[in-house]
mmCIF file of C-alpha atoms in Angstrom:
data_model
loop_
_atom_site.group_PDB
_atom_site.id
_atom_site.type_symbol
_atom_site.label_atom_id
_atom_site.label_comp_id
_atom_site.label_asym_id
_atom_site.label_seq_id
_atom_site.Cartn_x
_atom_site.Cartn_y
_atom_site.Cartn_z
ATOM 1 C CA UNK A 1008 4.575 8.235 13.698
ATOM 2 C CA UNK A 1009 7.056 8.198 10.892
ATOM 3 C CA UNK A 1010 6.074 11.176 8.257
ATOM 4 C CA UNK A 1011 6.764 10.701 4.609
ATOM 5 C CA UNK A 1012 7.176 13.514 2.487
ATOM 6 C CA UNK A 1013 7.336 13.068 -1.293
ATOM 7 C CA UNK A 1014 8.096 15.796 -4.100
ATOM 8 C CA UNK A 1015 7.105 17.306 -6.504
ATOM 9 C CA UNK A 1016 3.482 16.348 -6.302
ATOM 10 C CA UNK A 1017 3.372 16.221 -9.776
ATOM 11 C CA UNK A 1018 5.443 16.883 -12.660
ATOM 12 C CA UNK A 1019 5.030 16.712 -16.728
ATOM 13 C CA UNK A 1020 7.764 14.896 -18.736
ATOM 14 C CA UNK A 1021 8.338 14.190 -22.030
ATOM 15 C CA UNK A 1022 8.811 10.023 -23.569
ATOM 16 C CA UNK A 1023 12.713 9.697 -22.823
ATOM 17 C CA UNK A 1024 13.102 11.791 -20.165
ATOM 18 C CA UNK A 1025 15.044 11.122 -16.846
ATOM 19 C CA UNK A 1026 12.748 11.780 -13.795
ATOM 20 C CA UNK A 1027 13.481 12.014 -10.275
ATOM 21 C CA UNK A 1028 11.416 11.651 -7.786
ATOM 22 C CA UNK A 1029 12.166 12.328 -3.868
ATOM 23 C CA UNK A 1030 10.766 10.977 -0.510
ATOM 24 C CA UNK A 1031 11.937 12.354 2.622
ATOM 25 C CA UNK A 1032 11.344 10.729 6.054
ATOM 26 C CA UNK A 1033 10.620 12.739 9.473
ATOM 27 C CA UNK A 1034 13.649 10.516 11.021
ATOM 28 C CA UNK A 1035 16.323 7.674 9.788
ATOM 29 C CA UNK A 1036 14.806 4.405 8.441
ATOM 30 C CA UNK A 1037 17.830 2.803 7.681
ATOM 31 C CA UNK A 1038 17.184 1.364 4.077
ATOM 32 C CA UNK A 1039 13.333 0.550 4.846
ATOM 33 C CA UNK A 1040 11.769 2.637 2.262
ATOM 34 C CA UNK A 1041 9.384 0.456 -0.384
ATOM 35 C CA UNK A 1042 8.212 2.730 -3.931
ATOM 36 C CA UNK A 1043 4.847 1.916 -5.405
ATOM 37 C CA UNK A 1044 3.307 2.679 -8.673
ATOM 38 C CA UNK A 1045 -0.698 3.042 -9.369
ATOM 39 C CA UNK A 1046 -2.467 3.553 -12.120
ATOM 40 C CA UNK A 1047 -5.681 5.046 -12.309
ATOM 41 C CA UNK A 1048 -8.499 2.400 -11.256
ATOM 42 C CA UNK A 1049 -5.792 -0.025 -10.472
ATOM 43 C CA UNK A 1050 -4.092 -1.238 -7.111
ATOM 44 C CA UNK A 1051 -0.989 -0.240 -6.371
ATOM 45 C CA UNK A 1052 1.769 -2.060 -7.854
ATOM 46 C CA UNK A 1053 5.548 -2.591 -6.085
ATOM 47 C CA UNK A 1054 8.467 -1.523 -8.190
ATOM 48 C CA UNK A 1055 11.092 -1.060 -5.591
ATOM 49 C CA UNK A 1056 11.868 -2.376 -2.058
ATOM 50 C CA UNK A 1057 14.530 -2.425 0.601
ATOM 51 C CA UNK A 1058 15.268 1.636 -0.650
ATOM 52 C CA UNK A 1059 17.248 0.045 -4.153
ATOM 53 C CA UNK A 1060 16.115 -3.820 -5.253
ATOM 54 C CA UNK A 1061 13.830 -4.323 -8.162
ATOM 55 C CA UNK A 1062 10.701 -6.074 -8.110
ATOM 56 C CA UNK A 1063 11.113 -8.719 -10.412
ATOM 57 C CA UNK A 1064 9.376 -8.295 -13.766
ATOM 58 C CA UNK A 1065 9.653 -4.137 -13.263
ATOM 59 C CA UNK A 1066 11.542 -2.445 -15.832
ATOM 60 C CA UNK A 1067 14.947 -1.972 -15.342
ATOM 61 C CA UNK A 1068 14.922 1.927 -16.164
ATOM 62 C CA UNK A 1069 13.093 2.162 -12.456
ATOM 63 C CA UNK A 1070 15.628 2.828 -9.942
ATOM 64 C CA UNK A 1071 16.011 3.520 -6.434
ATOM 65 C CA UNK A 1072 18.711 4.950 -3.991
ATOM 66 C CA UNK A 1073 18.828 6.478 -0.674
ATOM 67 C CA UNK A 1074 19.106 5.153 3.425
ATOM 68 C CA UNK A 1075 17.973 7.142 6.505
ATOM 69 C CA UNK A 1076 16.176 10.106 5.366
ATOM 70 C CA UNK A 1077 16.621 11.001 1.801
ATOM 71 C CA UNK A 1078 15.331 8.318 -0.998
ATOM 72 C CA UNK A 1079 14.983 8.675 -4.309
ATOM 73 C CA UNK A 1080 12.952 7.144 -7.550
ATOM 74 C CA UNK A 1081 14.701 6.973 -10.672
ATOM 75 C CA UNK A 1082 13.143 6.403 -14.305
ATOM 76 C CA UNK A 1083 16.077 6.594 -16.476
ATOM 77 C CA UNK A 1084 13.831 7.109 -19.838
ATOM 78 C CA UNK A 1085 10.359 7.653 -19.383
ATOM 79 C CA UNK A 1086 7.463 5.663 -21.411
ATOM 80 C CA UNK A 1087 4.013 6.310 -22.325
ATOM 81 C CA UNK A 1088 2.903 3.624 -19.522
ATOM 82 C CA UNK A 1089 4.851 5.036 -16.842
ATOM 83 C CA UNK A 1090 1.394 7.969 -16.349
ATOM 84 C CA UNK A 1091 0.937 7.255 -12.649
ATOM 85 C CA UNK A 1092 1.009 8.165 -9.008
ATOM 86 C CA UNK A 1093 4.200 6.736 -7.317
ATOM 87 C CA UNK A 1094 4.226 6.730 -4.084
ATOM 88 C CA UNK A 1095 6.635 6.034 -1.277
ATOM 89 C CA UNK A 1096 6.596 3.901 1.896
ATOM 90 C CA UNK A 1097 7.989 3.096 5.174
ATOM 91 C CA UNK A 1098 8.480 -0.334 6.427
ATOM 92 C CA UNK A 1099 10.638 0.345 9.737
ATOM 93 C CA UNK A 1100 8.203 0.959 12.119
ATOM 94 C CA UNK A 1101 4.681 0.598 12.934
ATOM 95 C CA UNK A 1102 2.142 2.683 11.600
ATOM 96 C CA UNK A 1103 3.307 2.027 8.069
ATOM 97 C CA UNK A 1104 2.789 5.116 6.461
ATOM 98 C CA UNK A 1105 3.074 6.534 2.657
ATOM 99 C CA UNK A 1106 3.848 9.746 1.304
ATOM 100 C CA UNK A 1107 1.355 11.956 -0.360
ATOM 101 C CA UNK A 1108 2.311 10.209 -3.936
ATOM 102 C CA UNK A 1109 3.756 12.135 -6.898
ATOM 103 C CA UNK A 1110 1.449 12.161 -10.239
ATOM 104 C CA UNK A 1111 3.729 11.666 -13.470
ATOM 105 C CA UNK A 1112 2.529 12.816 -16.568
ATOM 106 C CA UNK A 1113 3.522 12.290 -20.195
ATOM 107 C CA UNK A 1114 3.846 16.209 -22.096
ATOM 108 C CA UNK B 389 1.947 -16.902 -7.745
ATOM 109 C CA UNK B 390 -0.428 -15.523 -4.964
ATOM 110 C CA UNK B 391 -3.597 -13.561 -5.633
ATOM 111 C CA UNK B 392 -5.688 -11.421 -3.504
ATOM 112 C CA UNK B 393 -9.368 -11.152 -4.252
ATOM 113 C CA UNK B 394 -11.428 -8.923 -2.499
ATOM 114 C CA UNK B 395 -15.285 -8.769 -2.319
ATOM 115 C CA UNK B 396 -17.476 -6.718 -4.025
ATOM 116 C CA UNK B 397 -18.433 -3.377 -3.657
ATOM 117 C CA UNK B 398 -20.852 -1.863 -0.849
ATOM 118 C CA UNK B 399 -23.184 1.221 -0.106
ATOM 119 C CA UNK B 400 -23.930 1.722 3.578
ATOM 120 C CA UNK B 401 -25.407 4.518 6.050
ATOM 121 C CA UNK B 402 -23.884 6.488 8.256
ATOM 122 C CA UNK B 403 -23.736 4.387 11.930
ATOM 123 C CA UNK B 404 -23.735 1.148 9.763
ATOM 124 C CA UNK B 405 -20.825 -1.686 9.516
ATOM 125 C CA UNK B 406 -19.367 -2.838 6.683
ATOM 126 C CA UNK B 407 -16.978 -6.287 6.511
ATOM 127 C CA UNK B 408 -14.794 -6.699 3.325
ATOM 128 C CA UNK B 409 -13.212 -9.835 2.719
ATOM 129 C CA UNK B 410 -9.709 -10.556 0.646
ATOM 130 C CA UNK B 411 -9.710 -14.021 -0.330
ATOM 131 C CA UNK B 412 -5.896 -15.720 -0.715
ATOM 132 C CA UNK B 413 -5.605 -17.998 -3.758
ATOM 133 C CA UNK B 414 -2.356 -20.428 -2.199
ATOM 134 C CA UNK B 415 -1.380 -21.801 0.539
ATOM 135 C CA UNK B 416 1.613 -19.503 1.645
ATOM 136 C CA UNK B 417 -1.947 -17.504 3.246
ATOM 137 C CA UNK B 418 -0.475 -18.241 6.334
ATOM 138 C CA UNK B 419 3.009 -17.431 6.164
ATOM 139 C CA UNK B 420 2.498 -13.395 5.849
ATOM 140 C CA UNK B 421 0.864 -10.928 7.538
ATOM 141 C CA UNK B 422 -2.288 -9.137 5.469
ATOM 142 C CA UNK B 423 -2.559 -5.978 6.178
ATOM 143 C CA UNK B 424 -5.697 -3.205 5.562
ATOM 144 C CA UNK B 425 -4.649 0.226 3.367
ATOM 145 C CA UNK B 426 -7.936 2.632 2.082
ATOM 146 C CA UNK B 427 -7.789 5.342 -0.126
ATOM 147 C CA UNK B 428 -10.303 8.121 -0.779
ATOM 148 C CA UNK B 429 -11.339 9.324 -3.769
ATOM 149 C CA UNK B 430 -8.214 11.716 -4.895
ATOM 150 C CA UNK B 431 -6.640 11.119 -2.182
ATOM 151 C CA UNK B 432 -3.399 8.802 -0.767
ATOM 152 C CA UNK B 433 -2.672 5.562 0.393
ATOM 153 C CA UNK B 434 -3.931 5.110 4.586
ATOM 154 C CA UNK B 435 -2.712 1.761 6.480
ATOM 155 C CA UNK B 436 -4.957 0.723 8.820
ATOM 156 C CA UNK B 437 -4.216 -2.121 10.488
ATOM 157 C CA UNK B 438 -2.936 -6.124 10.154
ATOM 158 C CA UNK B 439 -3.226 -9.481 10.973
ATOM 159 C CA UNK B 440 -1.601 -12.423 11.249
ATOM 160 C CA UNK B 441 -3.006 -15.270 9.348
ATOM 161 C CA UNK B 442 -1.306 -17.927 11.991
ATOM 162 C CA UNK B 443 -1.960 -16.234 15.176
ATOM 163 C CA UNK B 444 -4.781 -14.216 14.685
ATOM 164 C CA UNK B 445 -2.453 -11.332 16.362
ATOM 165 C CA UNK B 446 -3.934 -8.033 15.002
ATOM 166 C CA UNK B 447 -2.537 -4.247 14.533
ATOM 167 C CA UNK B 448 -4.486 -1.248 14.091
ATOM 168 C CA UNK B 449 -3.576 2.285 13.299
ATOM 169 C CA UNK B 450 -4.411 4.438 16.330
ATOM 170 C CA UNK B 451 -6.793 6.719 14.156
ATOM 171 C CA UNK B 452 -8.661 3.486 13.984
ATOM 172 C CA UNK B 453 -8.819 1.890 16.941
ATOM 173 C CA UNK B 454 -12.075 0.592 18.722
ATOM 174 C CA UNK B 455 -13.675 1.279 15.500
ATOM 175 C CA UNK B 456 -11.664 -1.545 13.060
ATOM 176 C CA UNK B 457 -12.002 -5.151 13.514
ATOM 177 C CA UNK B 458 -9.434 -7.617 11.140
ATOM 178 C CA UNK B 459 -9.876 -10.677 11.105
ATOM 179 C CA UNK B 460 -8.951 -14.415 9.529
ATOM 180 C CA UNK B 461 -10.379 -17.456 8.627
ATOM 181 C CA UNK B 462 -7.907 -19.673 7.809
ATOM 182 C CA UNK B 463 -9.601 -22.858 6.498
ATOM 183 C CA UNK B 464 -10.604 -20.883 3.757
ATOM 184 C CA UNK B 465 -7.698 -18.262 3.663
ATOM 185 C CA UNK B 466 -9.662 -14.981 3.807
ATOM 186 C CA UNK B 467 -9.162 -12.043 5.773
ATOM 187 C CA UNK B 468 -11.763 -9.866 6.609
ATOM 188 C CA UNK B 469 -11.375 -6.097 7.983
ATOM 189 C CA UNK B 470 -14.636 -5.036 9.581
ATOM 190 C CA UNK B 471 -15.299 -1.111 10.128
ATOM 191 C CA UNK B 472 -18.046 0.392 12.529
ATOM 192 C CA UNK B 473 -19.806 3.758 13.300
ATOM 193 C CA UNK B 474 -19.341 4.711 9.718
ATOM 194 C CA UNK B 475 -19.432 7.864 8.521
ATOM 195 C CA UNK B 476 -19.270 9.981 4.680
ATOM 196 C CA UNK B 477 -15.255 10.186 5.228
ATOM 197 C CA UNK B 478 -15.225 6.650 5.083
ATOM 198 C CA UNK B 479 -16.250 6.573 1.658
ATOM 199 C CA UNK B 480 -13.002 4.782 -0.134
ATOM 200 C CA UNK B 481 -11.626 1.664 -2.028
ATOM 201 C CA UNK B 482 -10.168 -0.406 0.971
ATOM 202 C CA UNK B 483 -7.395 -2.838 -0.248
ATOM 203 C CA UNK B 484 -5.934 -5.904 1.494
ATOM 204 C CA UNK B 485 -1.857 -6.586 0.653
ATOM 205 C CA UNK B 486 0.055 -9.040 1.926
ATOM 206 C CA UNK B 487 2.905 -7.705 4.051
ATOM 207 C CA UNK B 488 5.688 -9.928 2.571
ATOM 208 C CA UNK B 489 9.405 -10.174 4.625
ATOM 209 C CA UNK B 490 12.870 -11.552 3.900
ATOM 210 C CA UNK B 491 15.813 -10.154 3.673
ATOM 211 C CA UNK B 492 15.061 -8.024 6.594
ATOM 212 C CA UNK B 493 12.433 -6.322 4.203
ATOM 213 C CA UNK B 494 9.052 -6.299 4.474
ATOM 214 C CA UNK B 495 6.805 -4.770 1.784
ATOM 215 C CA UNK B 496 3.255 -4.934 0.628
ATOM 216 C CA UNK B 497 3.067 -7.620 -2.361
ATOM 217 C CA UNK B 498 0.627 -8.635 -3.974
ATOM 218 C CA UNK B 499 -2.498 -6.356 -3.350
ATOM 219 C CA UNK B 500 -5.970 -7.468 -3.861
ATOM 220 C CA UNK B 501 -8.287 -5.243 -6.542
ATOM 221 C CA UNK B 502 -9.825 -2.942 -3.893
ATOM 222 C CA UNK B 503 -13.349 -2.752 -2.501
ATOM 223 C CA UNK B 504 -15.199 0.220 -2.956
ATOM 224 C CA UNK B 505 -17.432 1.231 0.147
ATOM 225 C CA UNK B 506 -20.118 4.214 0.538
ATOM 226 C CA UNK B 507 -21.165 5.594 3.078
ATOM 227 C CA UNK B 508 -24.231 7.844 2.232
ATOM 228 C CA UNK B 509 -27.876 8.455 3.444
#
C-alpha cells in the first residue's frame, strides 16, 4: 500500500498569511495526488485534484504543486473560513489512502 | 448537480451488522464508481472499499475483507455498504463519495453527509 505522509499536523496562522502544507508519498504517483478540506461536523470537501487543478467554485488563493513524491498545498492569504483539516490523497493505485490531515488554525 | 444522501444514524452491539445506505439524487448514479471512506472520532479519513453502480464489481480494503459487504441497487440509485462482526473500533461516521474520473483523474466528488454508527453494549 501507498503511504501518505502529511506535515505539519497542525499549524497556527494569522488572516493573510501564506501557508504551506506538504504531503509526501512512500513511492512516485505521477501527478495522482487529490487535497481535501473538512470542517468540523462536515464531509470532506475537494479543493484540488490531479496534484494542481482547482475544483471549480474553490477559491483561487488554494493552490497545488508537486508529481511523484513531494506535493504541496498552497493558501496564498489565509481567511477566517479556511479553520480546517486538509488532508491529502492518492488516486494511483488501489487502496486509496489519505494522509493523517493537517489542522489549520486562525491565531 | 449530484447529491449524496446517506441514512440516518445507528447504535448497534458488538457481533451485530449494520447497512448504511447513500442515496444518488441524478441519473449519472451509474456512470461512477461509489466508494466507502469512515472516520473515527479524532481521527483520519479510512477507504474501505467500492462499487460499481453498472456492474456490481466491488473493491474492498484488505483490512476489511470478509467482514464488508457494498452493494447497489440501481433502480433506485443507492448504494449500500454493509459491515459485520462489529466491534467498539468501529464506532465512526462512514461516508459514501463518488469516485469521479476524466482526464486520467479520478477523485472523490461529491460526498454524502456521513452516517454515524455505534457500536456499544
Amino acid at each position: 500500500d501507498i503511504q501518505m505522509t502529511q506535515s505539519p499536523s497542525s499549524l497556527s496562522a494569522s488572516v493573510g498569511d501564506r501557508v504551506t502544507i506538504t504531503c509526501r508519498a512512500s513511492q512516485s504517483i505521477t501527478r495522482n495526488l487529490n487535497w481535501y478540506q473538512q470542517k468540523p461536523g462536515k464531509a470532506p470537501k475537494l479543493l484540488i485534484y490531479a496534484a494542481s487543478s482547482l475544483q471549480s467554485g474553490v477559491p483561487s488563493r488554494f493552490s497545488g504543486s508537486g508529481s511523484g513524491t513531494d506535493f504541496t498545498l498552497i493558501i496564498s492569504r489565509l481567511q477566517p473560513e479556511d479553520s480546517a483539516t486538509y488532508y491529502c490523497q492518492q488516486s494511483f493505485s488501489s487502496p486509496w489512502t489519505f494522509g493523517q490531515g493537517t489542522k489549520v488554525e486562525i491565531k | 448537480q449530484l447529491q449524496l444522501v446517506q441514512s440516518g444514524a445507528e447504535v448497534k452491539k458488538p457481533g451485530a451488522s449494520v447497512k448504511v445506505s447513500c442515496k444518488a439524487s441524478a441519473d449519472t448514479f451509474s456512470s461512477y464508481d461509489v466508494n466507502w471512506v469512515r472516520q473515527a472520532t479524532g481521527q483520519g479519513l479510512e477507504w474501505m472499499g467500492w462499487v460499481n453502480p453498472k456492474t456490481g464489481n466491488t473493491g474492498y480494503a484488505r483490512k476489511f475483507q470478509g467482514r464488508v459487504s457494498i452493494t447497489r441497487n440501481t433502480s433506485i440509485s443507492t448504494a449500500y455498504m454493509e459491515l459485520s462482526s462489529l466491534r467498539s473500533d468501529d464506532t465512526a461516521v462512514y461516508y459514501c463519495a463518488r469516485d469521479y474520473y476524466d482526464s486520467g483523474s479520478y477523485r472523490f466528488d461529491p460526498w454524502g453527509q456521513g452516517t454515524l454508527v455505534t457500536v456499544s453494549s
